[in-house]
Coordinates of C-alpha atoms in Angstrom, one line a residue:
E1 CA -163.1 -312.0 0.7
T2 CA -161.8 -308.4 1.0
D3 CA -163.0 -308.0 4.6
C4 CA -160.8 -310.9 5.9
I5 CA -157.1 -310.5 6.5
T6 CA -155.1 -313.0 4.4
P7 CA -153.8 -315.9 6.5
Y8 CA -150.2 -317.2 6.6
L9 CA -148.7 -313.7 6.6
D10 CA -146.3 -314.6 9.4
Q11 CA -144.7 -317.5 7.3
D12 CA -141.2 -316.8 5.9
D13 CA -141.6 -319.0 2.8
E14 CA -143.2 -319.0 -0.6
I15 CA -146.7 -319.3 0.9
G16 CA -145.9 -316.4 3.2
H17 CA -144.7 -314.3 0.3
L18 CA -147.7 -315.2 -1.7
A19 CA -150.0 -314.3 1.2
G20 CA -148.2 -310.9 1.5
A21 CA -148.8 -310.2 -2.2
I22 CA -152.5 -311.2 -1.8
E23 CA -152.8 -309.0 1.3
K24 CA -151.5 -306.0 -0.6
L25 CA -154.0 -306.7 -3.4
R26 CA -156.8 -307.1 -0.8
V27 CA -156.0 -303.8 0.9
A28 CA -155.8 -302.0 -2.5
M29 CA -159.2 -303.5 -3.6
K30 CA -160.8 -302.5 -0.3
E31 CA -159.4 -299.0 -0.6
R32 CA -160.5 -298.8 -4.2
G33 CA -164.0 -299.9 -3.2
Y34 CA -164.1 -297.3 -0.5
L35 CA -163.0 -294.6 -2.8
Q36 CA -165.6 -295.7 -5.4
R37 CA -168.3 -295.5 -2.7
M38 CA -167.1 -292.1 -1.7
H39 CA -167.2 -291.0 -5.3
E40 CA -170.8 -292.2 -5.6
M41 CA -171.8 -290.5 -2.4
S42 CA -170.1 -287.3 -3.5
Q43 CA -172.2 -287.4 -6.7
K44 CA -175.3 -287.9 -4.6
M45 CA -174.3 -285.1 -2.3
E46 CA -173.6 -282.8 -5.3
H47 CA -177.2 -283.6 -6.5
M48 CA -178.6 -283.0 -3.1
A49 CA -176.7 -279.7 -2.8
H50 CA -178.7 -278.4 -5.8
H51 CA -182.0 -280.1 -5.4
D52 CA -184.7 -280.2 -2.8
S53 CA -184.7 -283.7 -1.3
L54 CA -188.5 -283.8 -0.8
T55 CA -189.8 -282.6 -4.1
G56 CA -186.8 -283.2 -6.4
L57 CA -187.0 -279.6 -7.7
P58 CA -183.9 -277.4 -7.8
N59 CA -183.4 -275.8 -4.4
R60 CA -182.7 -272.2 -3.3
V61 CA -179.0 -272.5 -4.0
S62 CA -179.5 -273.9 -7.5
F63 CA -182.3 -271.4 -8.3
G64 CA -180.0 -268.5 -7.2
Q65 CA -177.3 -269.7 -9.6
A66 CA -179.9 -270.0 -12.4
L67 CA -181.2 -266.5 -11.7
D68 CA -177.6 -265.1 -11.7
K69 CA -177.0 -266.8 -15.1
R70 CA -180.2 -265.3 -16.6
V71 CA -179.3 -261.8 -15.2
S72 CA -175.8 -262.0 -16.7
E73 CA -177.3 -263.1 -20.1
I74 CA -179.8 -260.3 -20.1
H75 CA -176.9 -257.8 -20.2
Q76 CA -175.7 -259.5 -23.4
D77 CA -178.9 -260.2 -25.4
E78 CA -181.4 -257.9 -23.6
K79 CA -184.0 -260.7 -23.7
P80 CA -186.5 -260.2 -20.8
F81 CA -187.6 -262.9 -18.4
N82 CA -190.2 -263.2 -15.6
L83 CA -189.6 -264.2 -12.0
L84 CA -192.6 -265.6 -10.1
L85 CA -192.5 -266.2 -6.3
I86 CA -195.3 -268.5 -5.1
D87 CA -196.3 -268.8 -1.5
L88 CA -198.9 -271.4 -0.5
D89 CA -201.9 -270.2 1.5
N90 CA -203.4 -272.3 4.3
F91 CA -200.5 -274.7 4.2
K92 CA -199.8 -274.5 8.0
P93 CA -203.3 -275.6 9.0
V94 CA -202.8 -278.8 6.8
N95 CA -199.5 -279.5 8.4
D96 CA -200.7 -278.8 12.0
T97 CA -204.0 -280.8 11.5
F98 CA -202.8 -283.8 9.5
G99 CA -199.1 -283.9 10.4
H100 CA -195.8 -283.7 8.6
K101 CA -196.6 -286.6 6.3
A102 CA -199.6 -284.9 4.9
G103 CA -197.7 -281.6 4.6
D104 CA -194.9 -283.3 2.7
E105 CA -197.2 -285.1 0.3
L106 CA -198.9 -281.8 -0.4
L107 CA -195.6 -280.1 -1.2
I108 CA -194.7 -283.0 -3.5
S109 CA -198.1 -282.7 -5.3
V110 CA -197.6 -278.9 -5.6
A111 CA -194.2 -279.5 -7.2
Q112 CA -195.7 -282.0 -9.7
R113 CA -198.5 -279.6 -10.7
L114 CA -196.1 -276.7 -11.2
Q115 CA -193.8 -278.8 -13.4
L116 CA -196.7 -279.7 -15.7
L117 CA -197.2 -275.9 -16.4
L118 CA -193.6 -275.1 -17.3
G119 CA -192.4 -274.2 -20.8
P120 CA -189.3 -275.9 -22.2
N121 CA -187.0 -273.2 -21.0
D122 CA -188.7 -272.5 -17.6
I123 CA -187.3 -273.4 -14.3
A124 CA -189.3 -274.2 -11.1
A125 CA -187.7 -274.5 -7.7
R126 CA -188.6 -274.9 -4.0
L127 CA -187.0 -272.2 -2.0
G128 CA -187.9 -273.7 1.3
G129 CA -191.0 -274.3 3.5
D130 CA -194.0 -273.7 1.4
E131 CA -192.4 -271.1 -1.0
F132 CA -191.7 -271.9 -4.6
A133 CA -190.3 -269.9 -7.5
I134 CA -190.4 -270.0 -11.3
L135 CA -188.1 -268.4 -13.9
Q136 CA -190.2 -268.0 -17.0
H137 CA -188.6 -267.6 -20.4
V138 CA -190.3 -264.8 -22.4
S139 CA -191.0 -265.4 -26.1
D140 CA -192.9 -262.3 -27.0
N141 CA -194.8 -260.3 -24.4
A142 CA -193.6 -260.6 -20.8
I143 CA -196.8 -259.3 -19.1
K144 CA -199.2 -261.4 -21.1
E145 CA -197.1 -264.6 -20.7
A146 CA -196.7 -264.1 -16.9
N147 CA -200.4 -263.3 -16.6
R148 CA -201.3 -266.5 -18.4
L149 CA -198.9 -268.7 -16.3
A150 CA -200.0 -267.1 -13.0
K151 CA -203.6 -267.8 -13.7
R152 CA -202.9 -271.4 -14.6
I153 CA -200.9 -271.8 -11.4
I154 CA -203.7 -270.5 -9.2
R155 CA -206.2 -272.7 -11.0
A156 CA -203.9 -275.8 -10.7
L157 CA -203.2 -275.3 -7.0
S158 CA -206.8 -274.4 -6.1
T159 CA -207.9 -277.9 -7.2
P160 CA -208.4 -280.0 -4.0
F161 CA -205.6 -282.3 -2.9
T162 CA -206.2 -285.8 -1.5
W163 CA -204.1 -287.5 1.1
S164 CA -205.1 -290.9 2.6
T165 CA -208.9 -290.4 3.2
H166 CA -208.7 -286.7 3.6
T167 CA -209.3 -284.0 1.0
F168 CA -208.2 -280.4 1.5
S169 CA -207.9 -277.2 -0.5
I170 CA -205.3 -274.5 -0.5
S171 CA -204.5 -271.5 -2.6
C172 CA -201.4 -269.5 -3.4
S173 CA -200.2 -265.9 -3.5
I174 CA -197.9 -265.0 -6.4
G175 CA -195.6 -262.0 -6.9
I176 CA -194.2 -261.3 -10.3
T177 CA -191.3 -259.1 -11.5
T178 CA -189.9 -258.8 -15.0
A179 CA -186.2 -258.3 -15.8
P180 CA -184.7 -256.0 -16.7
Y181 CA -187.6 -253.5 -16.4
Q182 CA -188.1 -254.0 -12.7
G183 CA -184.6 -255.0 -11.7
N184 CA -181.4 -255.8 -13.4
N185 CA -179.7 -257.7 -10.6
T186 CA -180.6 -260.8 -8.5
S187 CA -181.1 -259.0 -5.2
T188 CA -183.5 -256.4 -6.6
L189 CA -185.5 -258.9 -8.6
M190 CA -186.0 -261.2 -5.5
I191 CA -187.0 -258.2 -3.3
N192 CA -189.4 -256.8 -5.8
A193 CA -191.0 -260.2 -6.4
D194 CA -191.3 -260.7 -2.7
L195 CA -193.0 -257.3 -2.3
A196 CA -195.4 -258.2 -5.1
M197 CA -196.2 -261.5 -3.4
Y198 CA -196.8 -259.7 -0.1
A199 CA -199.3 -257.5 -2.0
S200 CA -201.2 -260.6 -3.1
K201 CA -201.3 -261.8 0.6
H202 CA -202.5 -258.4 1.6
H203 CA -205.3 -258.4 -1.0
G204 CA -206.9 -261.6 0.2
R205 CA -204.6 -264.3 -1.1
G206 CA -205.3 -266.7 -4.0
C207 CA -204.3 -264.0 -6.5
F208 CA -201.2 -262.5 -8.2
H209 CA -199.7 -259.1 -8.5
F210 CA -197.0 -257.5 -10.6
F211 CA -194.4 -255.4 -8.9
E212 CA -195.1 -251.7 -8.8
D213 CA -192.8 -248.9 -7.4
G214 CA -195.2 -248.0 -4.6
M215 CA -194.8 -251.5 -3.1
V216 CA -191.6 -250.5 -1.4
M217 CA -193.8 -249.3 1.4
K218 CA -194.6 -252.9 2.3
H219 CA -191.2 -253.1 4.0
T220 CA -193.0 -251.7 7.0
H221 CA -194.4 -255.2 7.6
S222 CA -190.9 -256.5 8.4
L223 CA -190.1 -253.4 10.4
F224 CA -193.2 -254.0 12.5
I225 CA -192.2 -257.6 13.2
N226 CA -188.7 -256.4 14.1
Q227 CA -190.1 -254.1 16.7
E228 CA -192.4 -256.9 18.0
I229 CA -189.2 -259.1 18.4
I230 CA -187.5 -256.4 20.3
D231 CA -190.5 -255.9 22.6
G232 CA -190.8 -259.7 22.9
I233 CA -187.2 -260.0 24.2
D234 CA -187.7 -257.1 26.6
N235 CA -191.0 -258.5 27.9
K236 CA -189.6 -262.1 28.2
E237 CA -192.1 -263.5 25.7
F238 CA -189.6 -266.0 24.3
E239 CA -189.0 -269.4 25.8
L240 CA -187.0 -272.5 25.0
H241 CA -188.4 -276.0 24.5
Y242 CA -186.1 -279.0 24.6
Q243 CA -186.4 -282.1 22.4
P244 CA -184.7 -285.2 23.7
I245 CA -181.7 -286.7 21.8
I246 CA -181.9 -290.5 22.3
N247 CA -179.0 -293.0 22.5
L248 CA -180.2 -295.8 20.3
E249 CA -178.2 -298.5 22.1
D250 CA -180.4 -298.4 25.2
E251 CA -182.9 -295.6 24.3
S252 CA -181.7 -293.4 27.2
V253 CA -181.6 -289.6 26.9
Y254 CA -178.2 -288.4 25.7
G255 CA -179.1 -284.7 25.6
Y256 CA -181.6 -282.1 24.5
E257 CA -181.7 -279.7 21.6
S258 CA -183.0 -276.2 22.6
L259 CA -185.7 -274.8 20.3
I260 CA -187.1 -271.3 20.6
R261 CA -190.8 -270.5 20.8
W262 CA -192.5 -267.1 21.0
N263 CA -195.4 -266.6 23.4
H264 CA -196.9 -263.7 21.5
P265 CA -199.4 -261.7 23.5
T266 CA -202.0 -261.6 20.6
K267 CA -200.9 -264.4 18.2
G268 CA -200.3 -267.1 20.8
L269 CA -197.4 -269.6 20.5
I270 CA -195.3 -268.8 17.4
Y271 CA -192.7 -271.2 15.9
P272 CA -189.4 -269.8 14.6
D273 CA -190.3 -270.1 10.9
Y274 CA -192.3 -267.0 11.3
F275 CA -189.6 -264.7 12.8
I276 CA -186.1 -266.2 12.4
N277 CA -185.5 -265.0 8.8
I278 CA -186.6 -261.5 9.7
A279 CA -184.4 -261.5 12.8
E280 CA -181.5 -262.6 10.7
N281 CA -182.0 -260.0 8.0
S282 CA -182.3 -257.2 10.5
G283 CA -179.4 -258.4 12.7
L284 CA -181.7 -259.0 15.7
I285 CA -180.6 -262.7 15.5
V286 CA -177.4 -261.7 17.3
R287 CA -179.3 -260.4 20.3
L288 CA -181.9 -263.2 20.2
G289 CA -179.1 -265.8 19.7
E290 CA -177.2 -264.5 22.8
W291 CA -180.3 -265.0 24.9
I292 CA -180.7 -268.6 23.6
I293 CA -177.1 -269.5 24.4
R294 CA -177.3 -268.1 27.9
Q295 CA -180.8 -269.6 28.6
S296 CA -179.8 -273.0 27.3
C297 CA -176.6 -273.1 29.5
E298 CA -178.5 -272.0 32.5
A299 CA -181.2 -274.7 32.0
A300 CA -178.7 -277.5 31.3
A301 CA -176.7 -276.7 34.4
K302 CA -179.7 -278.0 36.4
W303 CA -179.7 -281.3 34.6
P304 CA -177.7 -284.4 35.5
E305 CA -174.0 -284.2 34.6
R306 CA -174.3 -286.8 31.8
I307 CA -176.9 -284.8 29.9
R308 CA -175.8 -282.4 27.1
V309 CA -177.5 -279.4 25.5
A310 CA -177.4 -278.6 21.7
V311 CA -177.9 -275.0 20.6
N312 CA -178.5 -273.8 17.0
I313 CA -176.2 -271.0 15.8
S314 CA -176.8 -269.3 12.4
A315 CA -174.1 -268.1 10.0
Y316 CA -175.1 -264.5 10.9
Q317 CA -174.0 -265.1 14.5
L318 CA -170.8 -266.7 13.5
H319 CA -169.9 -263.7 11.4
S320 CA -170.8 -261.3 14.2
P321 CA -167.9 -260.4 16.5
G322 CA -168.1 -261.4 20.1
L323 CA -169.8 -264.8 19.8
V324 CA -167.0 -266.7 21.5
D325 CA -167.0 -264.3 24.4
V326 CA -170.8 -264.7 24.8
I327 CA -170.4 -268.5 24.9
K328 CA -167.5 -268.3 27.4
D329 CA -169.5 -265.9 29.6
A330 CA -172.6 -268.1 29.5
L331 CA -170.6 -271.2 30.6
R332 CA -168.9 -269.2 33.4
I333 CA -172.1 -267.8 34.8
S334 CA -174.1 -271.1 34.5
Q335 CA -171.1 -273.2 35.7
L336 CA -171.9 -275.6 32.8
S337 CA -169.0 -277.7 31.6
A338 CA -168.0 -276.9 28.0
Q339 CA -168.0 -280.6 27.2
R340 CA -171.8 -280.6 27.8
L341 CA -172.5 -277.9 25.2
E342 CA -172.9 -278.6 21.5
I343 CA -173.2 -276.0 18.8
E344 CA -175.3 -276.8 15.7
I345 CA -174.6 -275.1 12.3
T346 CA -177.2 -275.4 9.6
E347 CA -176.6 -273.1 6.5
S348 CA -173.0 -274.0 5.7
E349 CA -173.2 -272.4 2.3
K350 CA -173.6 -269.0 3.9
L351 CA -170.3 -269.4 5.9
D352 CA -167.4 -267.1 5.0
K353 CA -164.5 -269.5 5.6
S354 CA -162.1 -266.7 6.4
I355 CA -164.3 -265.5 9.3
A356 CA -166.2 -268.7 10.4
L357 CA -163.3 -271.1 10.5
P358 CA -161.2 -269.3 13.1
V359 CA -164.3 -268.8 15.2
L360 CA -165.3 -272.5 15.0
Q361 CA -161.8 -273.6 15.8
E362 CA -161.7 -271.4 18.9
I363 CA -165.1 -272.8 20.0
R364 CA -163.8 -276.3 19.5
S365 CA -160.6 -275.6 21.4
L366 CA -162.8 -274.9 24.5
G367 CA -164.0 -278.5 24.4
I368 CA -167.4 -277.7 22.9
E369 CA -168.8 -280.1 20.3
I370 CA -169.8 -278.8 16.8
A371 CA -172.5 -280.4 14.7
M372 CA -173.5 -279.9 11.1
D373 CA -177.2 -279.8 11.2
D374 CA -179.7 -280.9 8.5
L375 CA -177.2 -282.8 6.4
G376 CA -179.2 -283.9 3.4
T377 CA -181.2 -280.7 2.8
G378 CA -178.8 -279.3 0.2
Y379 CA -177.2 -276.7 2.5
A380 CA -174.1 -278.8 3.2
A381 CA -171.5 -280.6 1.1
L382 CA -168.9 -283.2 2.0
D383 CA -166.1 -280.7 1.7
Y384 CA -167.5 -278.6 4.5
L385 CA -167.2 -281.6 6.8
L386 CA -163.5 -281.7 6.1
I387 CA -162.9 -277.9 6.2
Y388 CA -164.6 -277.1 9.5
P389 CA -164.0 -278.8 12.9
F390 CA -167.3 -280.7 13.0
T391 CA -167.6 -283.5 15.6
R392 CA -171.1 -284.6 14.7
I393 CA -173.4 -284.8 11.7
K394 CA -177.2 -284.6 12.0
I395 CA -179.0 -286.4 9.2
A396 CA -182.1 -284.4 8.0
R397 CA -185.6 -285.5 8.6
T398 CA -186.3 -285.5 4.8
L399 CA -183.9 -288.4 4.4
V400 CA -185.2 -290.3 7.4
D401 CA -188.8 -289.9 6.1
K402 CA -187.9 -292.1 3.1
L403 CA -186.1 -294.8 5.0
Q404 CA -189.0 -297.3 4.8
Q405 CA -189.8 -296.8 1.1
D406 CA -186.6 -295.8 -0.5
N407 CA -183.5 -298.1 -0.6
A408 CA -181.5 -295.2 -2.0
S409 CA -182.1 -293.1 1.1
Q410 CA -181.1 -296.0 3.3
Y411 CA -177.9 -296.5 1.3
L412 CA -177.1 -292.8 1.4
I413 CA -177.5 -292.7 5.2
V414 CA -175.3 -295.8 5.6
M415 CA -172.6 -294.1 3.6
L416 CA -172.9 -290.9 5.6
I417 CA -172.6 -292.9 8.8
Q418 CA -169.5 -294.7 7.5
F419 CA -168.0 -291.4 6.4
A420 CA -168.7 -289.9 9.8
H421 CA -167.1 -292.8 11.6
K422 CA -164.0 -292.7 9.4
Y423 CA -163.4 -289.1 10.4
N424 CA -164.3 -289.7 14.1
M425 CA -167.7 -287.9 14.0
S426 CA -170.8 -288.9 15.8
V427 CA -174.2 -289.2 14.0
T428 CA -177.7 -288.1 15.0
A429 CA -180.7 -288.8 12.8
E430 CA -183.6 -286.3 13.1
G431 CA -187.3 -286.6 12.5
V432 CA -187.7 -290.3 13.7
E433 CA -191.5 -290.8 13.8
T434 CA -191.9 -294.6 13.5
A435 CA -190.6 -297.8 15.2
Q436 CA -189.5 -299.0 11.7
Q437 CA -187.3 -295.9 11.2
R438 CA -185.8 -296.5 14.7
D439 CA -185.1 -300.1 14.0
I440 CA -183.5 -299.4 10.6
L441 CA -181.3 -296.7 12.1
R442 CA -180.2 -299.0 14.9
D443 CA -179.4 -301.8 12.4
I444 CA -177.1 -299.4 10.4
E445 CA -175.3 -298.3 13.5
C446 CA -176.7 -294.7 13.9
Q447 CA -175.7 -293.6 17.4
N448 CA -178.4 -291.1 18.3
V449 CA -181.8 -290.1 17.1
Q450 CA -184.5 -287.5 17.9
G451 CA -188.1 -287.2 16.8
Y452 CA -191.8 -287.3 17.7
F453 CA -191.6 -291.1 18.1
F454 CA -189.7 -290.6 21.3
S455 CA -190.9 -287.2 22.4
Y456 CA -192.2 -283.8 21.4
P457 CA -190.1 -280.8 22.5
L458 CA -190.6 -280.3 26.3
R459 CA -190.8 -277.2 28.4
E460 CA -188.0 -276.7 30.9
R461 CA -190.1 -277.7 33.9
E462 CA -191.0 -281.0 32.1
V463 CA -187.3 -281.8 31.6
L464 CA -186.6 -281.1 35.3
S465 CA -189.5 -283.2 36.4
A466 CA -188.2 -286.2 34.3
F467 CA -184.8 -285.9 36.0
A468 CA -185.9 -284.9 39.5
K469 CA -185.0 -288.1 41.2
E470 CA -181.6 -288.3 39.5
V471 CA -180.8 -284.7 40.3
I472 CA -181.6 -285.3 44.0
E473 CA -179.5 -288.4 44.1
E474 CA -176.5 -286.6 42.5
G475 CA -176.9 -283.8 45.1
L476 CA -176.8 -286.3 47.9
C477 CA -173.7 -287.9 46.5
N478 CA -171.9 -284.6 46.3
V479 CA -172.7 -283.7 50.0

C-alpha cells in the first residue's frame, strides 16, 4: 500500500529498522510511479503539441514543420509539391444554429473525408477554426494533380452531413500554390495559397483557384478591415462581455473572463475570430489590447472585492514594449487591486523566452496572477509551465468535451490537475456545458470551471445587476 506511511517507524529495534527500510522502498516506489505517470503525460502532451485534439489531424505547428521540411528538401532534389489551403463555407451558421457539438462533429467528419482522399505521401492538417491544409506530393504534373485533388475535395465536402436528426450542407473554398514555382519559402507559399483561397471566396465560394501574381492586390481586404478596426476603436464600437468563472466547491462566482465583441455598424455583433488575427498581424492588437486591459480593470473595480477579472494577452502584446506600464497605469486609474487581476496567455509557442520571461516575471512581481490558457490545444507544452511563472492552467474545451465518452481525456485531465497542484498552480476547466461534465470535474478536484452550463458571457450591466445588493452592502460597511 504505497499511499500509507509504514507503521512502527518510531521503534528503535529490528522491527523499527525493518519499517524504516520498507518506508524508503515505499517512498521510492511512489516517486517512481509519479515519474512514470509524468512520463506518460509528457508523451501525451507531446502528441497534443503536434495534433489537433478534436480531429486528430496534425495541427498548425506540426504542419509548419512539415512544410519547412518539404521546402528544405526542394532545394536539394528540386521535386515540386502542392500546398492547398481549404476554408469551409457556411460553417458558422451550422455552429450558431445547432451549437458547438454539431460544429465539432462536422469538423471531425470533414477531417475524415479529407483523409480518405490523401495519397500515401500527402499530409492533411487542421490549422484552426474551420481552416484545413494539405501538402500534396507531386508525382508527375503538379497542376493536373492539384486540379484533380481539389475537385475531389469540393465534391466530398459538398455531400450533405448528418448530425443527430439534422442534415446540412456546406462547401469549401480552396487556394493552391506550387513550390518552387510560386514560392520557395514557407512564408511566401502560405501567403500565396491564402490569397488564392481568398480569390475562391471572392468568386462565389465552393471552388478553387491557383495562385497568380495579380492576386497580391487582395491584401487590400486586410487593409480595409484594419481601417475598420481603427474606426471601431475611435467610435467606441467595441465592448467587453464577461463570462463567469465558477468555484466548483459551492458554485459561487470566483471571477469573470473579459471577452471582446465588436458592434459593427453594418455587420452587427462580430466575434473576435473575425478580426483578432488581422489585428495581430498589423500590430493593431497592441492598441486594442491596451483598451481591453483598461476597460476590464475599470469594470472590475465596481464589483465586490472578492471577484477577480481575467484578461487575455497575446504573444504580440508581450513582445511589445510598454505592456507592464499599461497594466500599472490601468490598475492605478481604476484603483483595482493587482491581486484581483489575472493575465491569460494562449499561444505559448509564439513566445520569445528572452523577451517574454522578464515581462511575465515583472507582471507576477506586482501580485498579478498569470494563467496558461487553452492547455490541451497543442499550443502549450509542459516545459512552458516550468519556464514561465504561471499560477493557473486553463484546460481547453476540446478536452472537457470528451469527458463523458473518453476515459483517456479524463485520465489526462486528472494528470494535469495533479501536475498543477504539485507546482502550486490553480486549475480552471473551460467549456463546461453539461451537469455530467461538472460532476466529473468536481470528483477529480478541479477547482474552477466556466462554460455555457453556468452562464453565457454577460454584458457589464448584467454583471453589475447580479452584484447590486452585495456592492451596496459593501458600501455601507465601508461608511
